[in-house]
């Protein structure tokens, strides 16, 4: 592995799994399968609001995928450019991390942190200076351990309490 441990390359084996950008249709479908399992089935987010225009091919979006021998383990996405503007206060130098999901069977293995670092790496490659996210309040400590700072009031998203967070890159 090259670079710092906290900034792994795009496709790196970590703890029995690999994290990479989801660039082909099969990888993107695996991302959507994980999101459906976590958000729609576990958290009961209505499917019609889980998927959005940023999931379409060609949007200013990067999807990342963690895969192990047992199949897809987790996913997340980065919005940048015009796609991120509505979520980052219009600042074009800030990306938006979202739709981070890890299957129940893969939790506790560092998959979520590896996905966040891969998204941050993709943001750096695109010249972004910071990453914003909207964290479910139960996950605030997870993101704080990764260097994110909460700002603003709590707000509901899909009926789940969230806080905005940011990390400079």
PDB file of C-alpha atoms in Angstrom:
ATOM      1  CA  UNK A   1       0.000   0.000   0.000  1.00  0.00           C
ATOM      2  CA  UNK A   2       1.244   3.453  -0.845  1.00  0.00           C
ATOM      3  CA  UNK A   3       0.462   6.663   0.965  1.00  0.00           C
ATOM      4  CA  UNK A   4      -0.776   7.092   4.485  1.00  0.00           C
ATOM      5  CA  UNK A   5      -2.942   4.458   6.133  1.00  0.00           C
ATOM      6  CA  UNK A   6      -5.762   6.967   6.536  1.00  0.00           C
ATOM      7  CA  UNK A   7      -5.794   7.677   2.770  1.00  0.00           C
ATOM      8  CA  UNK A   8      -5.846   4.264   1.030  1.00  0.00           C
ATOM      9  CA  UNK A   9      -5.645   4.013  -2.763  1.00  0.00           C
ATOM     10  CA  UNK A  10      -8.854   3.548  -4.753  1.00  0.00           C
ATOM     11  CA  UNK A  11      -8.824  -0.274  -4.738  1.00  0.00           C
ATOM     12  CA  UNK A  12      -7.009  -1.658  -1.712  1.00  0.00           C
ATOM     13  CA  UNK A  13      -7.431  -4.869   0.249  1.00  0.00           C
ATOM     14  CA  UNK A  14      -8.142  -4.141   3.910  1.00  0.00           C
ATOM     15  CA  UNK A  15      -9.133  -6.736   6.482  1.00  0.00           C
ATOM     16  CA  UNK A  16     -10.373  -9.253   3.934  1.00  0.00           C
ATOM     17  CA  UNK A  17     -12.217  -6.795   1.700  1.00  0.00           C
ATOM     18  CA  UNK A  18     -11.466  -4.307  -1.055  1.00  0.00           C
ATOM     19  CA  UNK A  19     -12.763  -0.765  -1.462  1.00  0.00           C
ATOM     20  CA  UNK A  20     -12.990   0.726  -4.936  1.00  0.00           C
ATOM     21  CA  UNK A  21     -14.861   3.222  -7.044  1.00  0.00           C
ATOM     22  CA  UNK A  22     -17.938   1.592  -8.552  1.00  0.00           C
ATOM     23  CA  UNK A  23     -17.413   2.271 -12.227  1.00  0.00           C
ATOM     24  CA  UNK A  24     -19.241  -0.535 -14.010  1.00  0.00           C
ATOM     25  CA  UNK A  25     -22.957  -1.406 -13.985  1.00  0.00           C
ATOM     26  CA  UNK A  26     -22.479  -4.513 -11.797  1.00  0.00           C
ATOM     27  CA  UNK A  27     -20.646  -2.488  -9.118  1.00  0.00           C
ATOM     28  CA  UNK A  28     -23.280   0.246  -9.190  1.00  0.00           C
ATOM     29  CA  UNK A  29     -26.025  -2.367  -8.831  1.00  0.00           C
ATOM     30  CA  UNK A  30     -24.152  -3.832  -5.837  1.00  0.00           C
ATOM     31  CA  UNK A  31     -24.126  -0.338  -4.266  1.00  0.00           C
ATOM     32  CA  UNK A  32     -27.886  -0.048  -4.719  1.00  0.00           C
ATOM     33  CA  UNK A  33     -28.412  -3.541  -3.266  1.00  0.00           C
ATOM     34  CA  UNK A  34     -26.523  -2.579  -0.080  1.00  0.00           C
ATOM     35  CA  UNK A  35     -28.452   0.688   0.208  1.00  0.00           C
ATOM     36  CA  UNK A  36     -31.765  -1.134  -0.171  1.00  0.00           C
ATOM     37  CA  UNK A  37     -30.791  -3.641   2.538  1.00  0.00           C
ATOM     38  CA  UNK A  38     -29.681  -0.960   5.008  1.00  0.00           C
ATOM     39  CA  UNK A  39     -31.929   2.016   4.335  1.00  0.00           C
ATOM     40  CA  UNK A  40     -35.129   0.552   2.889  1.00  0.00           C
ATOM     41  CA  UNK A  41     -35.309  -2.772   4.745  1.00  0.00           C
ATOM     42  CA  UNK A  42     -33.507  -2.066   8.067  1.00  0.00           C
ATOM     43  CA  UNK A  43     -34.307   1.618   8.550  1.00  0.00           C
ATOM     44  CA  UNK A  44     -37.620   1.617   6.661  1.00  0.00           C
ATOM     45  CA  UNK A  45     -36.768   4.609   4.467  1.00  0.00           C
ATOM     46  CA  UNK A  46     -39.303   4.673   1.611  1.00  0.00           C
ATOM     47  CA  UNK A  47     -37.649   3.349  -1.543  1.00  0.00           C
ATOM     48  CA  UNK A  48     -38.963   6.272  -3.590  1.00  0.00           C
ATOM     49  CA  UNK A  49     -36.892   8.745  -1.547  1.00  0.00           C
ATOM     50  CA  UNK A  50     -33.814   6.534  -1.128  1.00  0.00           C
ATOM     51  CA  UNK A  51     -32.927   6.687  -4.819  1.00  0.00           C
ATOM     52  CA  UNK A  52     -32.600  10.073  -6.511  1.00  0.00           C
ATOM     53  CA  UNK A  53     -31.333  11.872  -9.615  1.00  0.00           C
ATOM     54  CA  UNK A  54     -27.748  11.633  -8.307  1.00  0.00           C
ATOM     55  CA  UNK A  55     -27.883   7.862  -8.779  1.00  0.00           C
ATOM     56  CA  UNK A  56     -28.195   8.268 -12.548  1.00  0.00           C
ATOM     57  CA  UNK A  57     -25.158   7.543 -14.643  1.00  0.00           C
ATOM     58  CA  UNK A  58     -23.365  10.725 -15.680  1.00  0.00           C
ATOM     59  CA  UNK A  59     -24.267  12.789 -12.624  1.00  0.00           C
ATOM     60  CA  UNK A  60     -21.375  14.511 -10.788  1.00  0.00           C
ATOM     61  CA  UNK A  61     -21.285  11.517  -8.472  1.00  0.00           C
ATOM     62  CA  UNK A  62     -18.737   8.928  -7.396  1.00  0.00           C
ATOM     63  CA  UNK A  63     -20.010   5.701  -5.844  1.00  0.00           C
ATOM     64  CA  UNK A  64     -17.613   3.595  -3.770  1.00  0.00           C
ATOM     65  CA  UNK A  65     -18.074  -0.068  -2.937  1.00  0.00           C
ATOM     66  CA  UNK A  66     -16.564  -2.418  -0.358  1.00  0.00           C
ATOM     67  CA  UNK A  67     -16.536  -6.068  -1.423  1.00  0.00           C
ATOM     68  CA  UNK A  68     -15.387  -9.191   0.412  1.00  0.00           C
ATOM     69  CA  UNK A  69     -15.411 -12.876  -0.466  1.00  0.00           C
ATOM     70  CA  UNK A  70     -19.028 -12.976   0.720  1.00  0.00           C
ATOM     71  CA  UNK A  71     -20.095 -10.187  -1.669  1.00  0.00           C
ATOM     72  CA  UNK A  72     -20.912  -6.483  -1.276  1.00  0.00           C
ATOM     73  CA  UNK A  73     -20.301  -5.147   2.244  1.00  0.00           C
ATOM     74  CA  UNK A  74     -20.846  -1.411   2.021  1.00  0.00           C
ATOM     75  CA  UNK A  75     -21.198   1.647  -0.154  1.00  0.00           C
ATOM     76  CA  UNK A  76     -21.163   5.426  -0.131  1.00  0.00           C
ATOM     77  CA  UNK A  77     -21.194   8.252  -2.610  1.00  0.00           C
ATOM     78  CA  UNK A  78     -19.595  11.608  -3.221  1.00  0.00           C
ATOM     79  CA  UNK A  79     -21.443  14.450  -4.907  1.00  0.00           C
ATOM     80  CA  UNK A  80     -19.274  17.210  -6.330  1.00  0.00           C
ATOM     81  CA  UNK A  81     -19.674  20.245  -8.569  1.00  0.00           C
ATOM     82  CA  UNK A  82     -23.244  21.355  -9.279  1.00  0.00           C
ATOM     83  CA  UNK A  83     -24.623  18.114  -7.791  1.00  0.00           C
ATOM     84  CA  UNK A  84     -23.205  19.018  -4.361  1.00  0.00           C
ATOM     85  CA  UNK A  85     -24.134  22.715  -4.349  1.00  0.00           C
ATOM     86  CA  UNK A  86     -27.532  22.256  -2.707  1.00  0.00           C
ATOM     87  CA  UNK A  87     -26.049  20.224   0.130  1.00  0.00           C
ATOM     88  CA  UNK A  88     -22.896  22.274   0.809  1.00  0.00           C
ATOM     89  CA  UNK A  89     -24.193  25.841   0.865  1.00  0.00           C
ATOM     90  CA  UNK A  90     -23.235  26.366  -2.777  1.00  0.00           C
ATOM     91  CA  UNK A  91     -19.480  26.167  -2.171  1.00  0.00           C
ATOM     92  CA  UNK A  92     -17.965  24.487  -5.268  1.00  0.00           C
ATOM     93  CA  UNK A  93     -14.847  23.437  -3.318  1.00  0.00           C
ATOM     94  CA  UNK A  94     -16.875  21.232  -0.946  1.00  0.00           C
ATOM     95  CA  UNK A  95     -18.132  17.757  -1.781  1.00  0.00           C
ATOM     96  CA  UNK A  96     -21.063  15.980  -0.188  1.00  0.00           C
ATOM     97  CA  UNK A  97     -20.625  12.477   1.277  1.00  0.00           C
ATOM     98  CA  UNK A  98     -23.869  10.560   1.474  1.00  0.00           C
ATOM     99  CA  UNK A  99     -25.661   7.239   1.308  1.00  0.00           C
ATOM    100  CA  UNK A 100     -22.979   5.576   3.449  1.00  0.00           C
ATOM    101  CA  UNK A 101     -24.246   2.098   4.276  1.00  0.00           C
ATOM    102  CA  UNK A 102     -22.612  -1.050   5.663  1.00  0.00           C
ATOM    103  CA  UNK A 103     -24.439  -4.368   5.816  1.00  0.00           C
ATOM    104  CA  UNK A 104     -25.242  -5.675   9.292  1.00  0.00           C
ATOM    105  CA  UNK A 105     -22.922  -8.658   8.788  1.00  0.00           C
ATOM    106  CA  UNK A 106     -19.960  -6.375   7.931  1.00  0.00           C
ATOM    107  CA  UNK A 107     -20.269  -3.866  10.771  1.00  0.00           C
ATOM    108  CA  UNK A 108     -17.361  -3.632  13.187  1.00  0.00           C
ATOM    109  CA  UNK A 109     -14.766  -4.554  10.539  1.00  0.00           C
ATOM    110  CA  UNK A 110     -13.691  -1.006   9.608  1.00  0.00           C
ATOM    111  CA  UNK A 111     -15.694  -1.010   6.370  1.00  0.00           C
ATOM    112  CA  UNK A 112     -17.437   2.299   7.079  1.00  0.00           C
ATOM    113  CA  UNK A 113     -14.187   4.104   7.874  1.00  0.00           C
ATOM    114  CA  UNK A 114     -12.526   2.664   4.750  1.00  0.00           C
ATOM    115  CA  UNK A 115     -15.442   3.866   2.612  1.00  0.00           C
ATOM    116  CA  UNK A 116     -15.235   7.375   4.116  1.00  0.00           C
ATOM    117  CA  UNK A 117     -11.486   7.532   3.444  1.00  0.00           C
ATOM    118  CA  UNK A 118     -12.014   6.342  -0.151  1.00  0.00           C
ATOM    119  CA  UNK A 119     -14.633   9.070  -0.668  1.00  0.00           C
ATOM    120  CA  UNK A 120     -12.251  11.652   0.791  1.00  0.00           C
ATOM    121  CA  UNK A 121      -9.523  10.431  -1.570  1.00  0.00           C
ATOM    122  CA  UNK A 122     -11.890  10.825  -4.539  1.00  0.00           C
ATOM    123  CA  UNK A 123     -12.738  14.338  -3.312  1.00  0.00           C
ATOM    124  CA  UNK A 124      -9.043  15.277  -3.134  1.00  0.00           C
ATOM    125  CA  UNK A 125      -8.501  13.931  -6.662  1.00  0.00           C
ATOM    126  CA  UNK A 126     -11.209  16.312  -7.848  1.00  0.00           C
ATOM    127  CA  UNK A 127      -9.578  19.290  -6.123  1.00  0.00           C
ATOM    128  CA  UNK A 128     -12.101  19.626  -3.304  1.00  0.00           C
ATOM    129  CA  UNK A 129     -11.001  21.222  -0.035  1.00  0.00           C
ATOM    130  CA  UNK A 130     -13.627  19.750   2.318  1.00  0.00           C
ATOM    131  CA  UNK A 131     -16.400  17.169   2.573  1.00  0.00           C
ATOM    132  CA  UNK A 132     -19.803  17.783   4.137  1.00  0.00           C
ATOM    133  CA  UNK A 133     -22.266  15.120   5.196  1.00  0.00           C
ATOM    134  CA  UNK A 134     -25.613  14.758   6.917  1.00  0.00           C
ATOM    135  CA  UNK A 135     -25.090  12.186   9.677  1.00  0.00           C
ATOM    136  CA  UNK A 136     -27.778  10.238  11.431  1.00  0.00           C
ATOM    137  CA  UNK A 137     -27.395  11.377  15.042  1.00  0.00           C
ATOM    138  CA  UNK A 138     -26.603   7.856  16.268  1.00  0.00           C
ATOM    139  CA  UNK A 139     -23.532   7.942  13.944  1.00  0.00           C
ATOM    140  CA  UNK A 140     -22.098  11.301  15.100  1.00  0.00           C
ATOM    141  CA  UNK A 141     -19.352   9.693  17.201  1.00  0.00           C
ATOM    142  CA  UNK A 142     -18.270   7.520  14.247  1.00  0.00           C
ATOM    143  CA  UNK A 143     -17.778  10.569  12.032  1.00  0.00           C
ATOM    144  CA  UNK A 144     -16.162  12.584  14.841  1.00  0.00           C
ATOM    145  CA  UNK A 145     -13.523   9.835  15.179  1.00  0.00           C
ATOM    146  CA  UNK A 146     -12.795  10.370  11.475  1.00  0.00           C
ATOM    147  CA  UNK A 147     -12.280  14.121  11.975  1.00  0.00           C
ATOM    148  CA  UNK A 148     -15.720  15.506  11.114  1.00  0.00           C
ATOM    149  CA  UNK A 149     -17.222  18.367  13.134  1.00  0.00           C
ATOM    150  CA  UNK A 150     -20.974  18.854  13.559  1.00  0.00           C
ATOM    151  CA  UNK A 151     -22.526  22.245  12.861  1.00  0.00           C
ATOM    152  CA  UNK A 152     -26.038  23.630  12.803  1.00  0.00           C
ATOM    153  CA  UNK A 153     -29.172  22.262  14.447  1.00  0.00           C
ATOM    154  CA  UNK A 154     -30.534  18.743  14.316  1.00  0.00           C
ATOM    155  CA  UNK A 155     -32.998  18.163  11.458  1.00  0.00           C
ATOM    156  CA  UNK A 156     -35.116  15.247  10.197  1.00  0.00           C
ATOM    157  CA  UNK A 157     -34.325  13.435   6.954  1.00  0.00           C
ATOM    158  CA  UNK A 158     -36.607  10.544   5.980  1.00  0.00           C
ATOM    159  CA  UNK A 159     -37.981  10.776   9.535  1.00  0.00           C
ATOM    160  CA  UNK A 160     -34.520  10.145  11.054  1.00  0.00           C
ATOM    161  CA  UNK A 161     -32.689  12.830  13.122  1.00  0.00           C
ATOM    162  CA  UNK A 162     -29.531  14.162  11.404  1.00  0.00           C
ATOM    163  CA  UNK A 163     -26.791  16.763  11.903  1.00  0.00           C
ATOM    164  CA  UNK A 164     -24.635  18.429   9.281  1.00  0.00           C
ATOM    165  CA  UNK A 165     -20.893  17.731   9.590  1.00  0.00           C
ATOM    166  CA  UNK A 166     -17.748  18.845   7.739  1.00  0.00           C
ATOM    167  CA  UNK A 167     -14.114  17.823   7.484  1.00  0.00           C
ATOM    168  CA  UNK A 168     -11.406  19.840   5.774  1.00  0.00           C
ATOM    169  CA  UNK A 169      -9.207  17.713   3.518  1.00  0.00           C
TER     170      UNK A 169
END
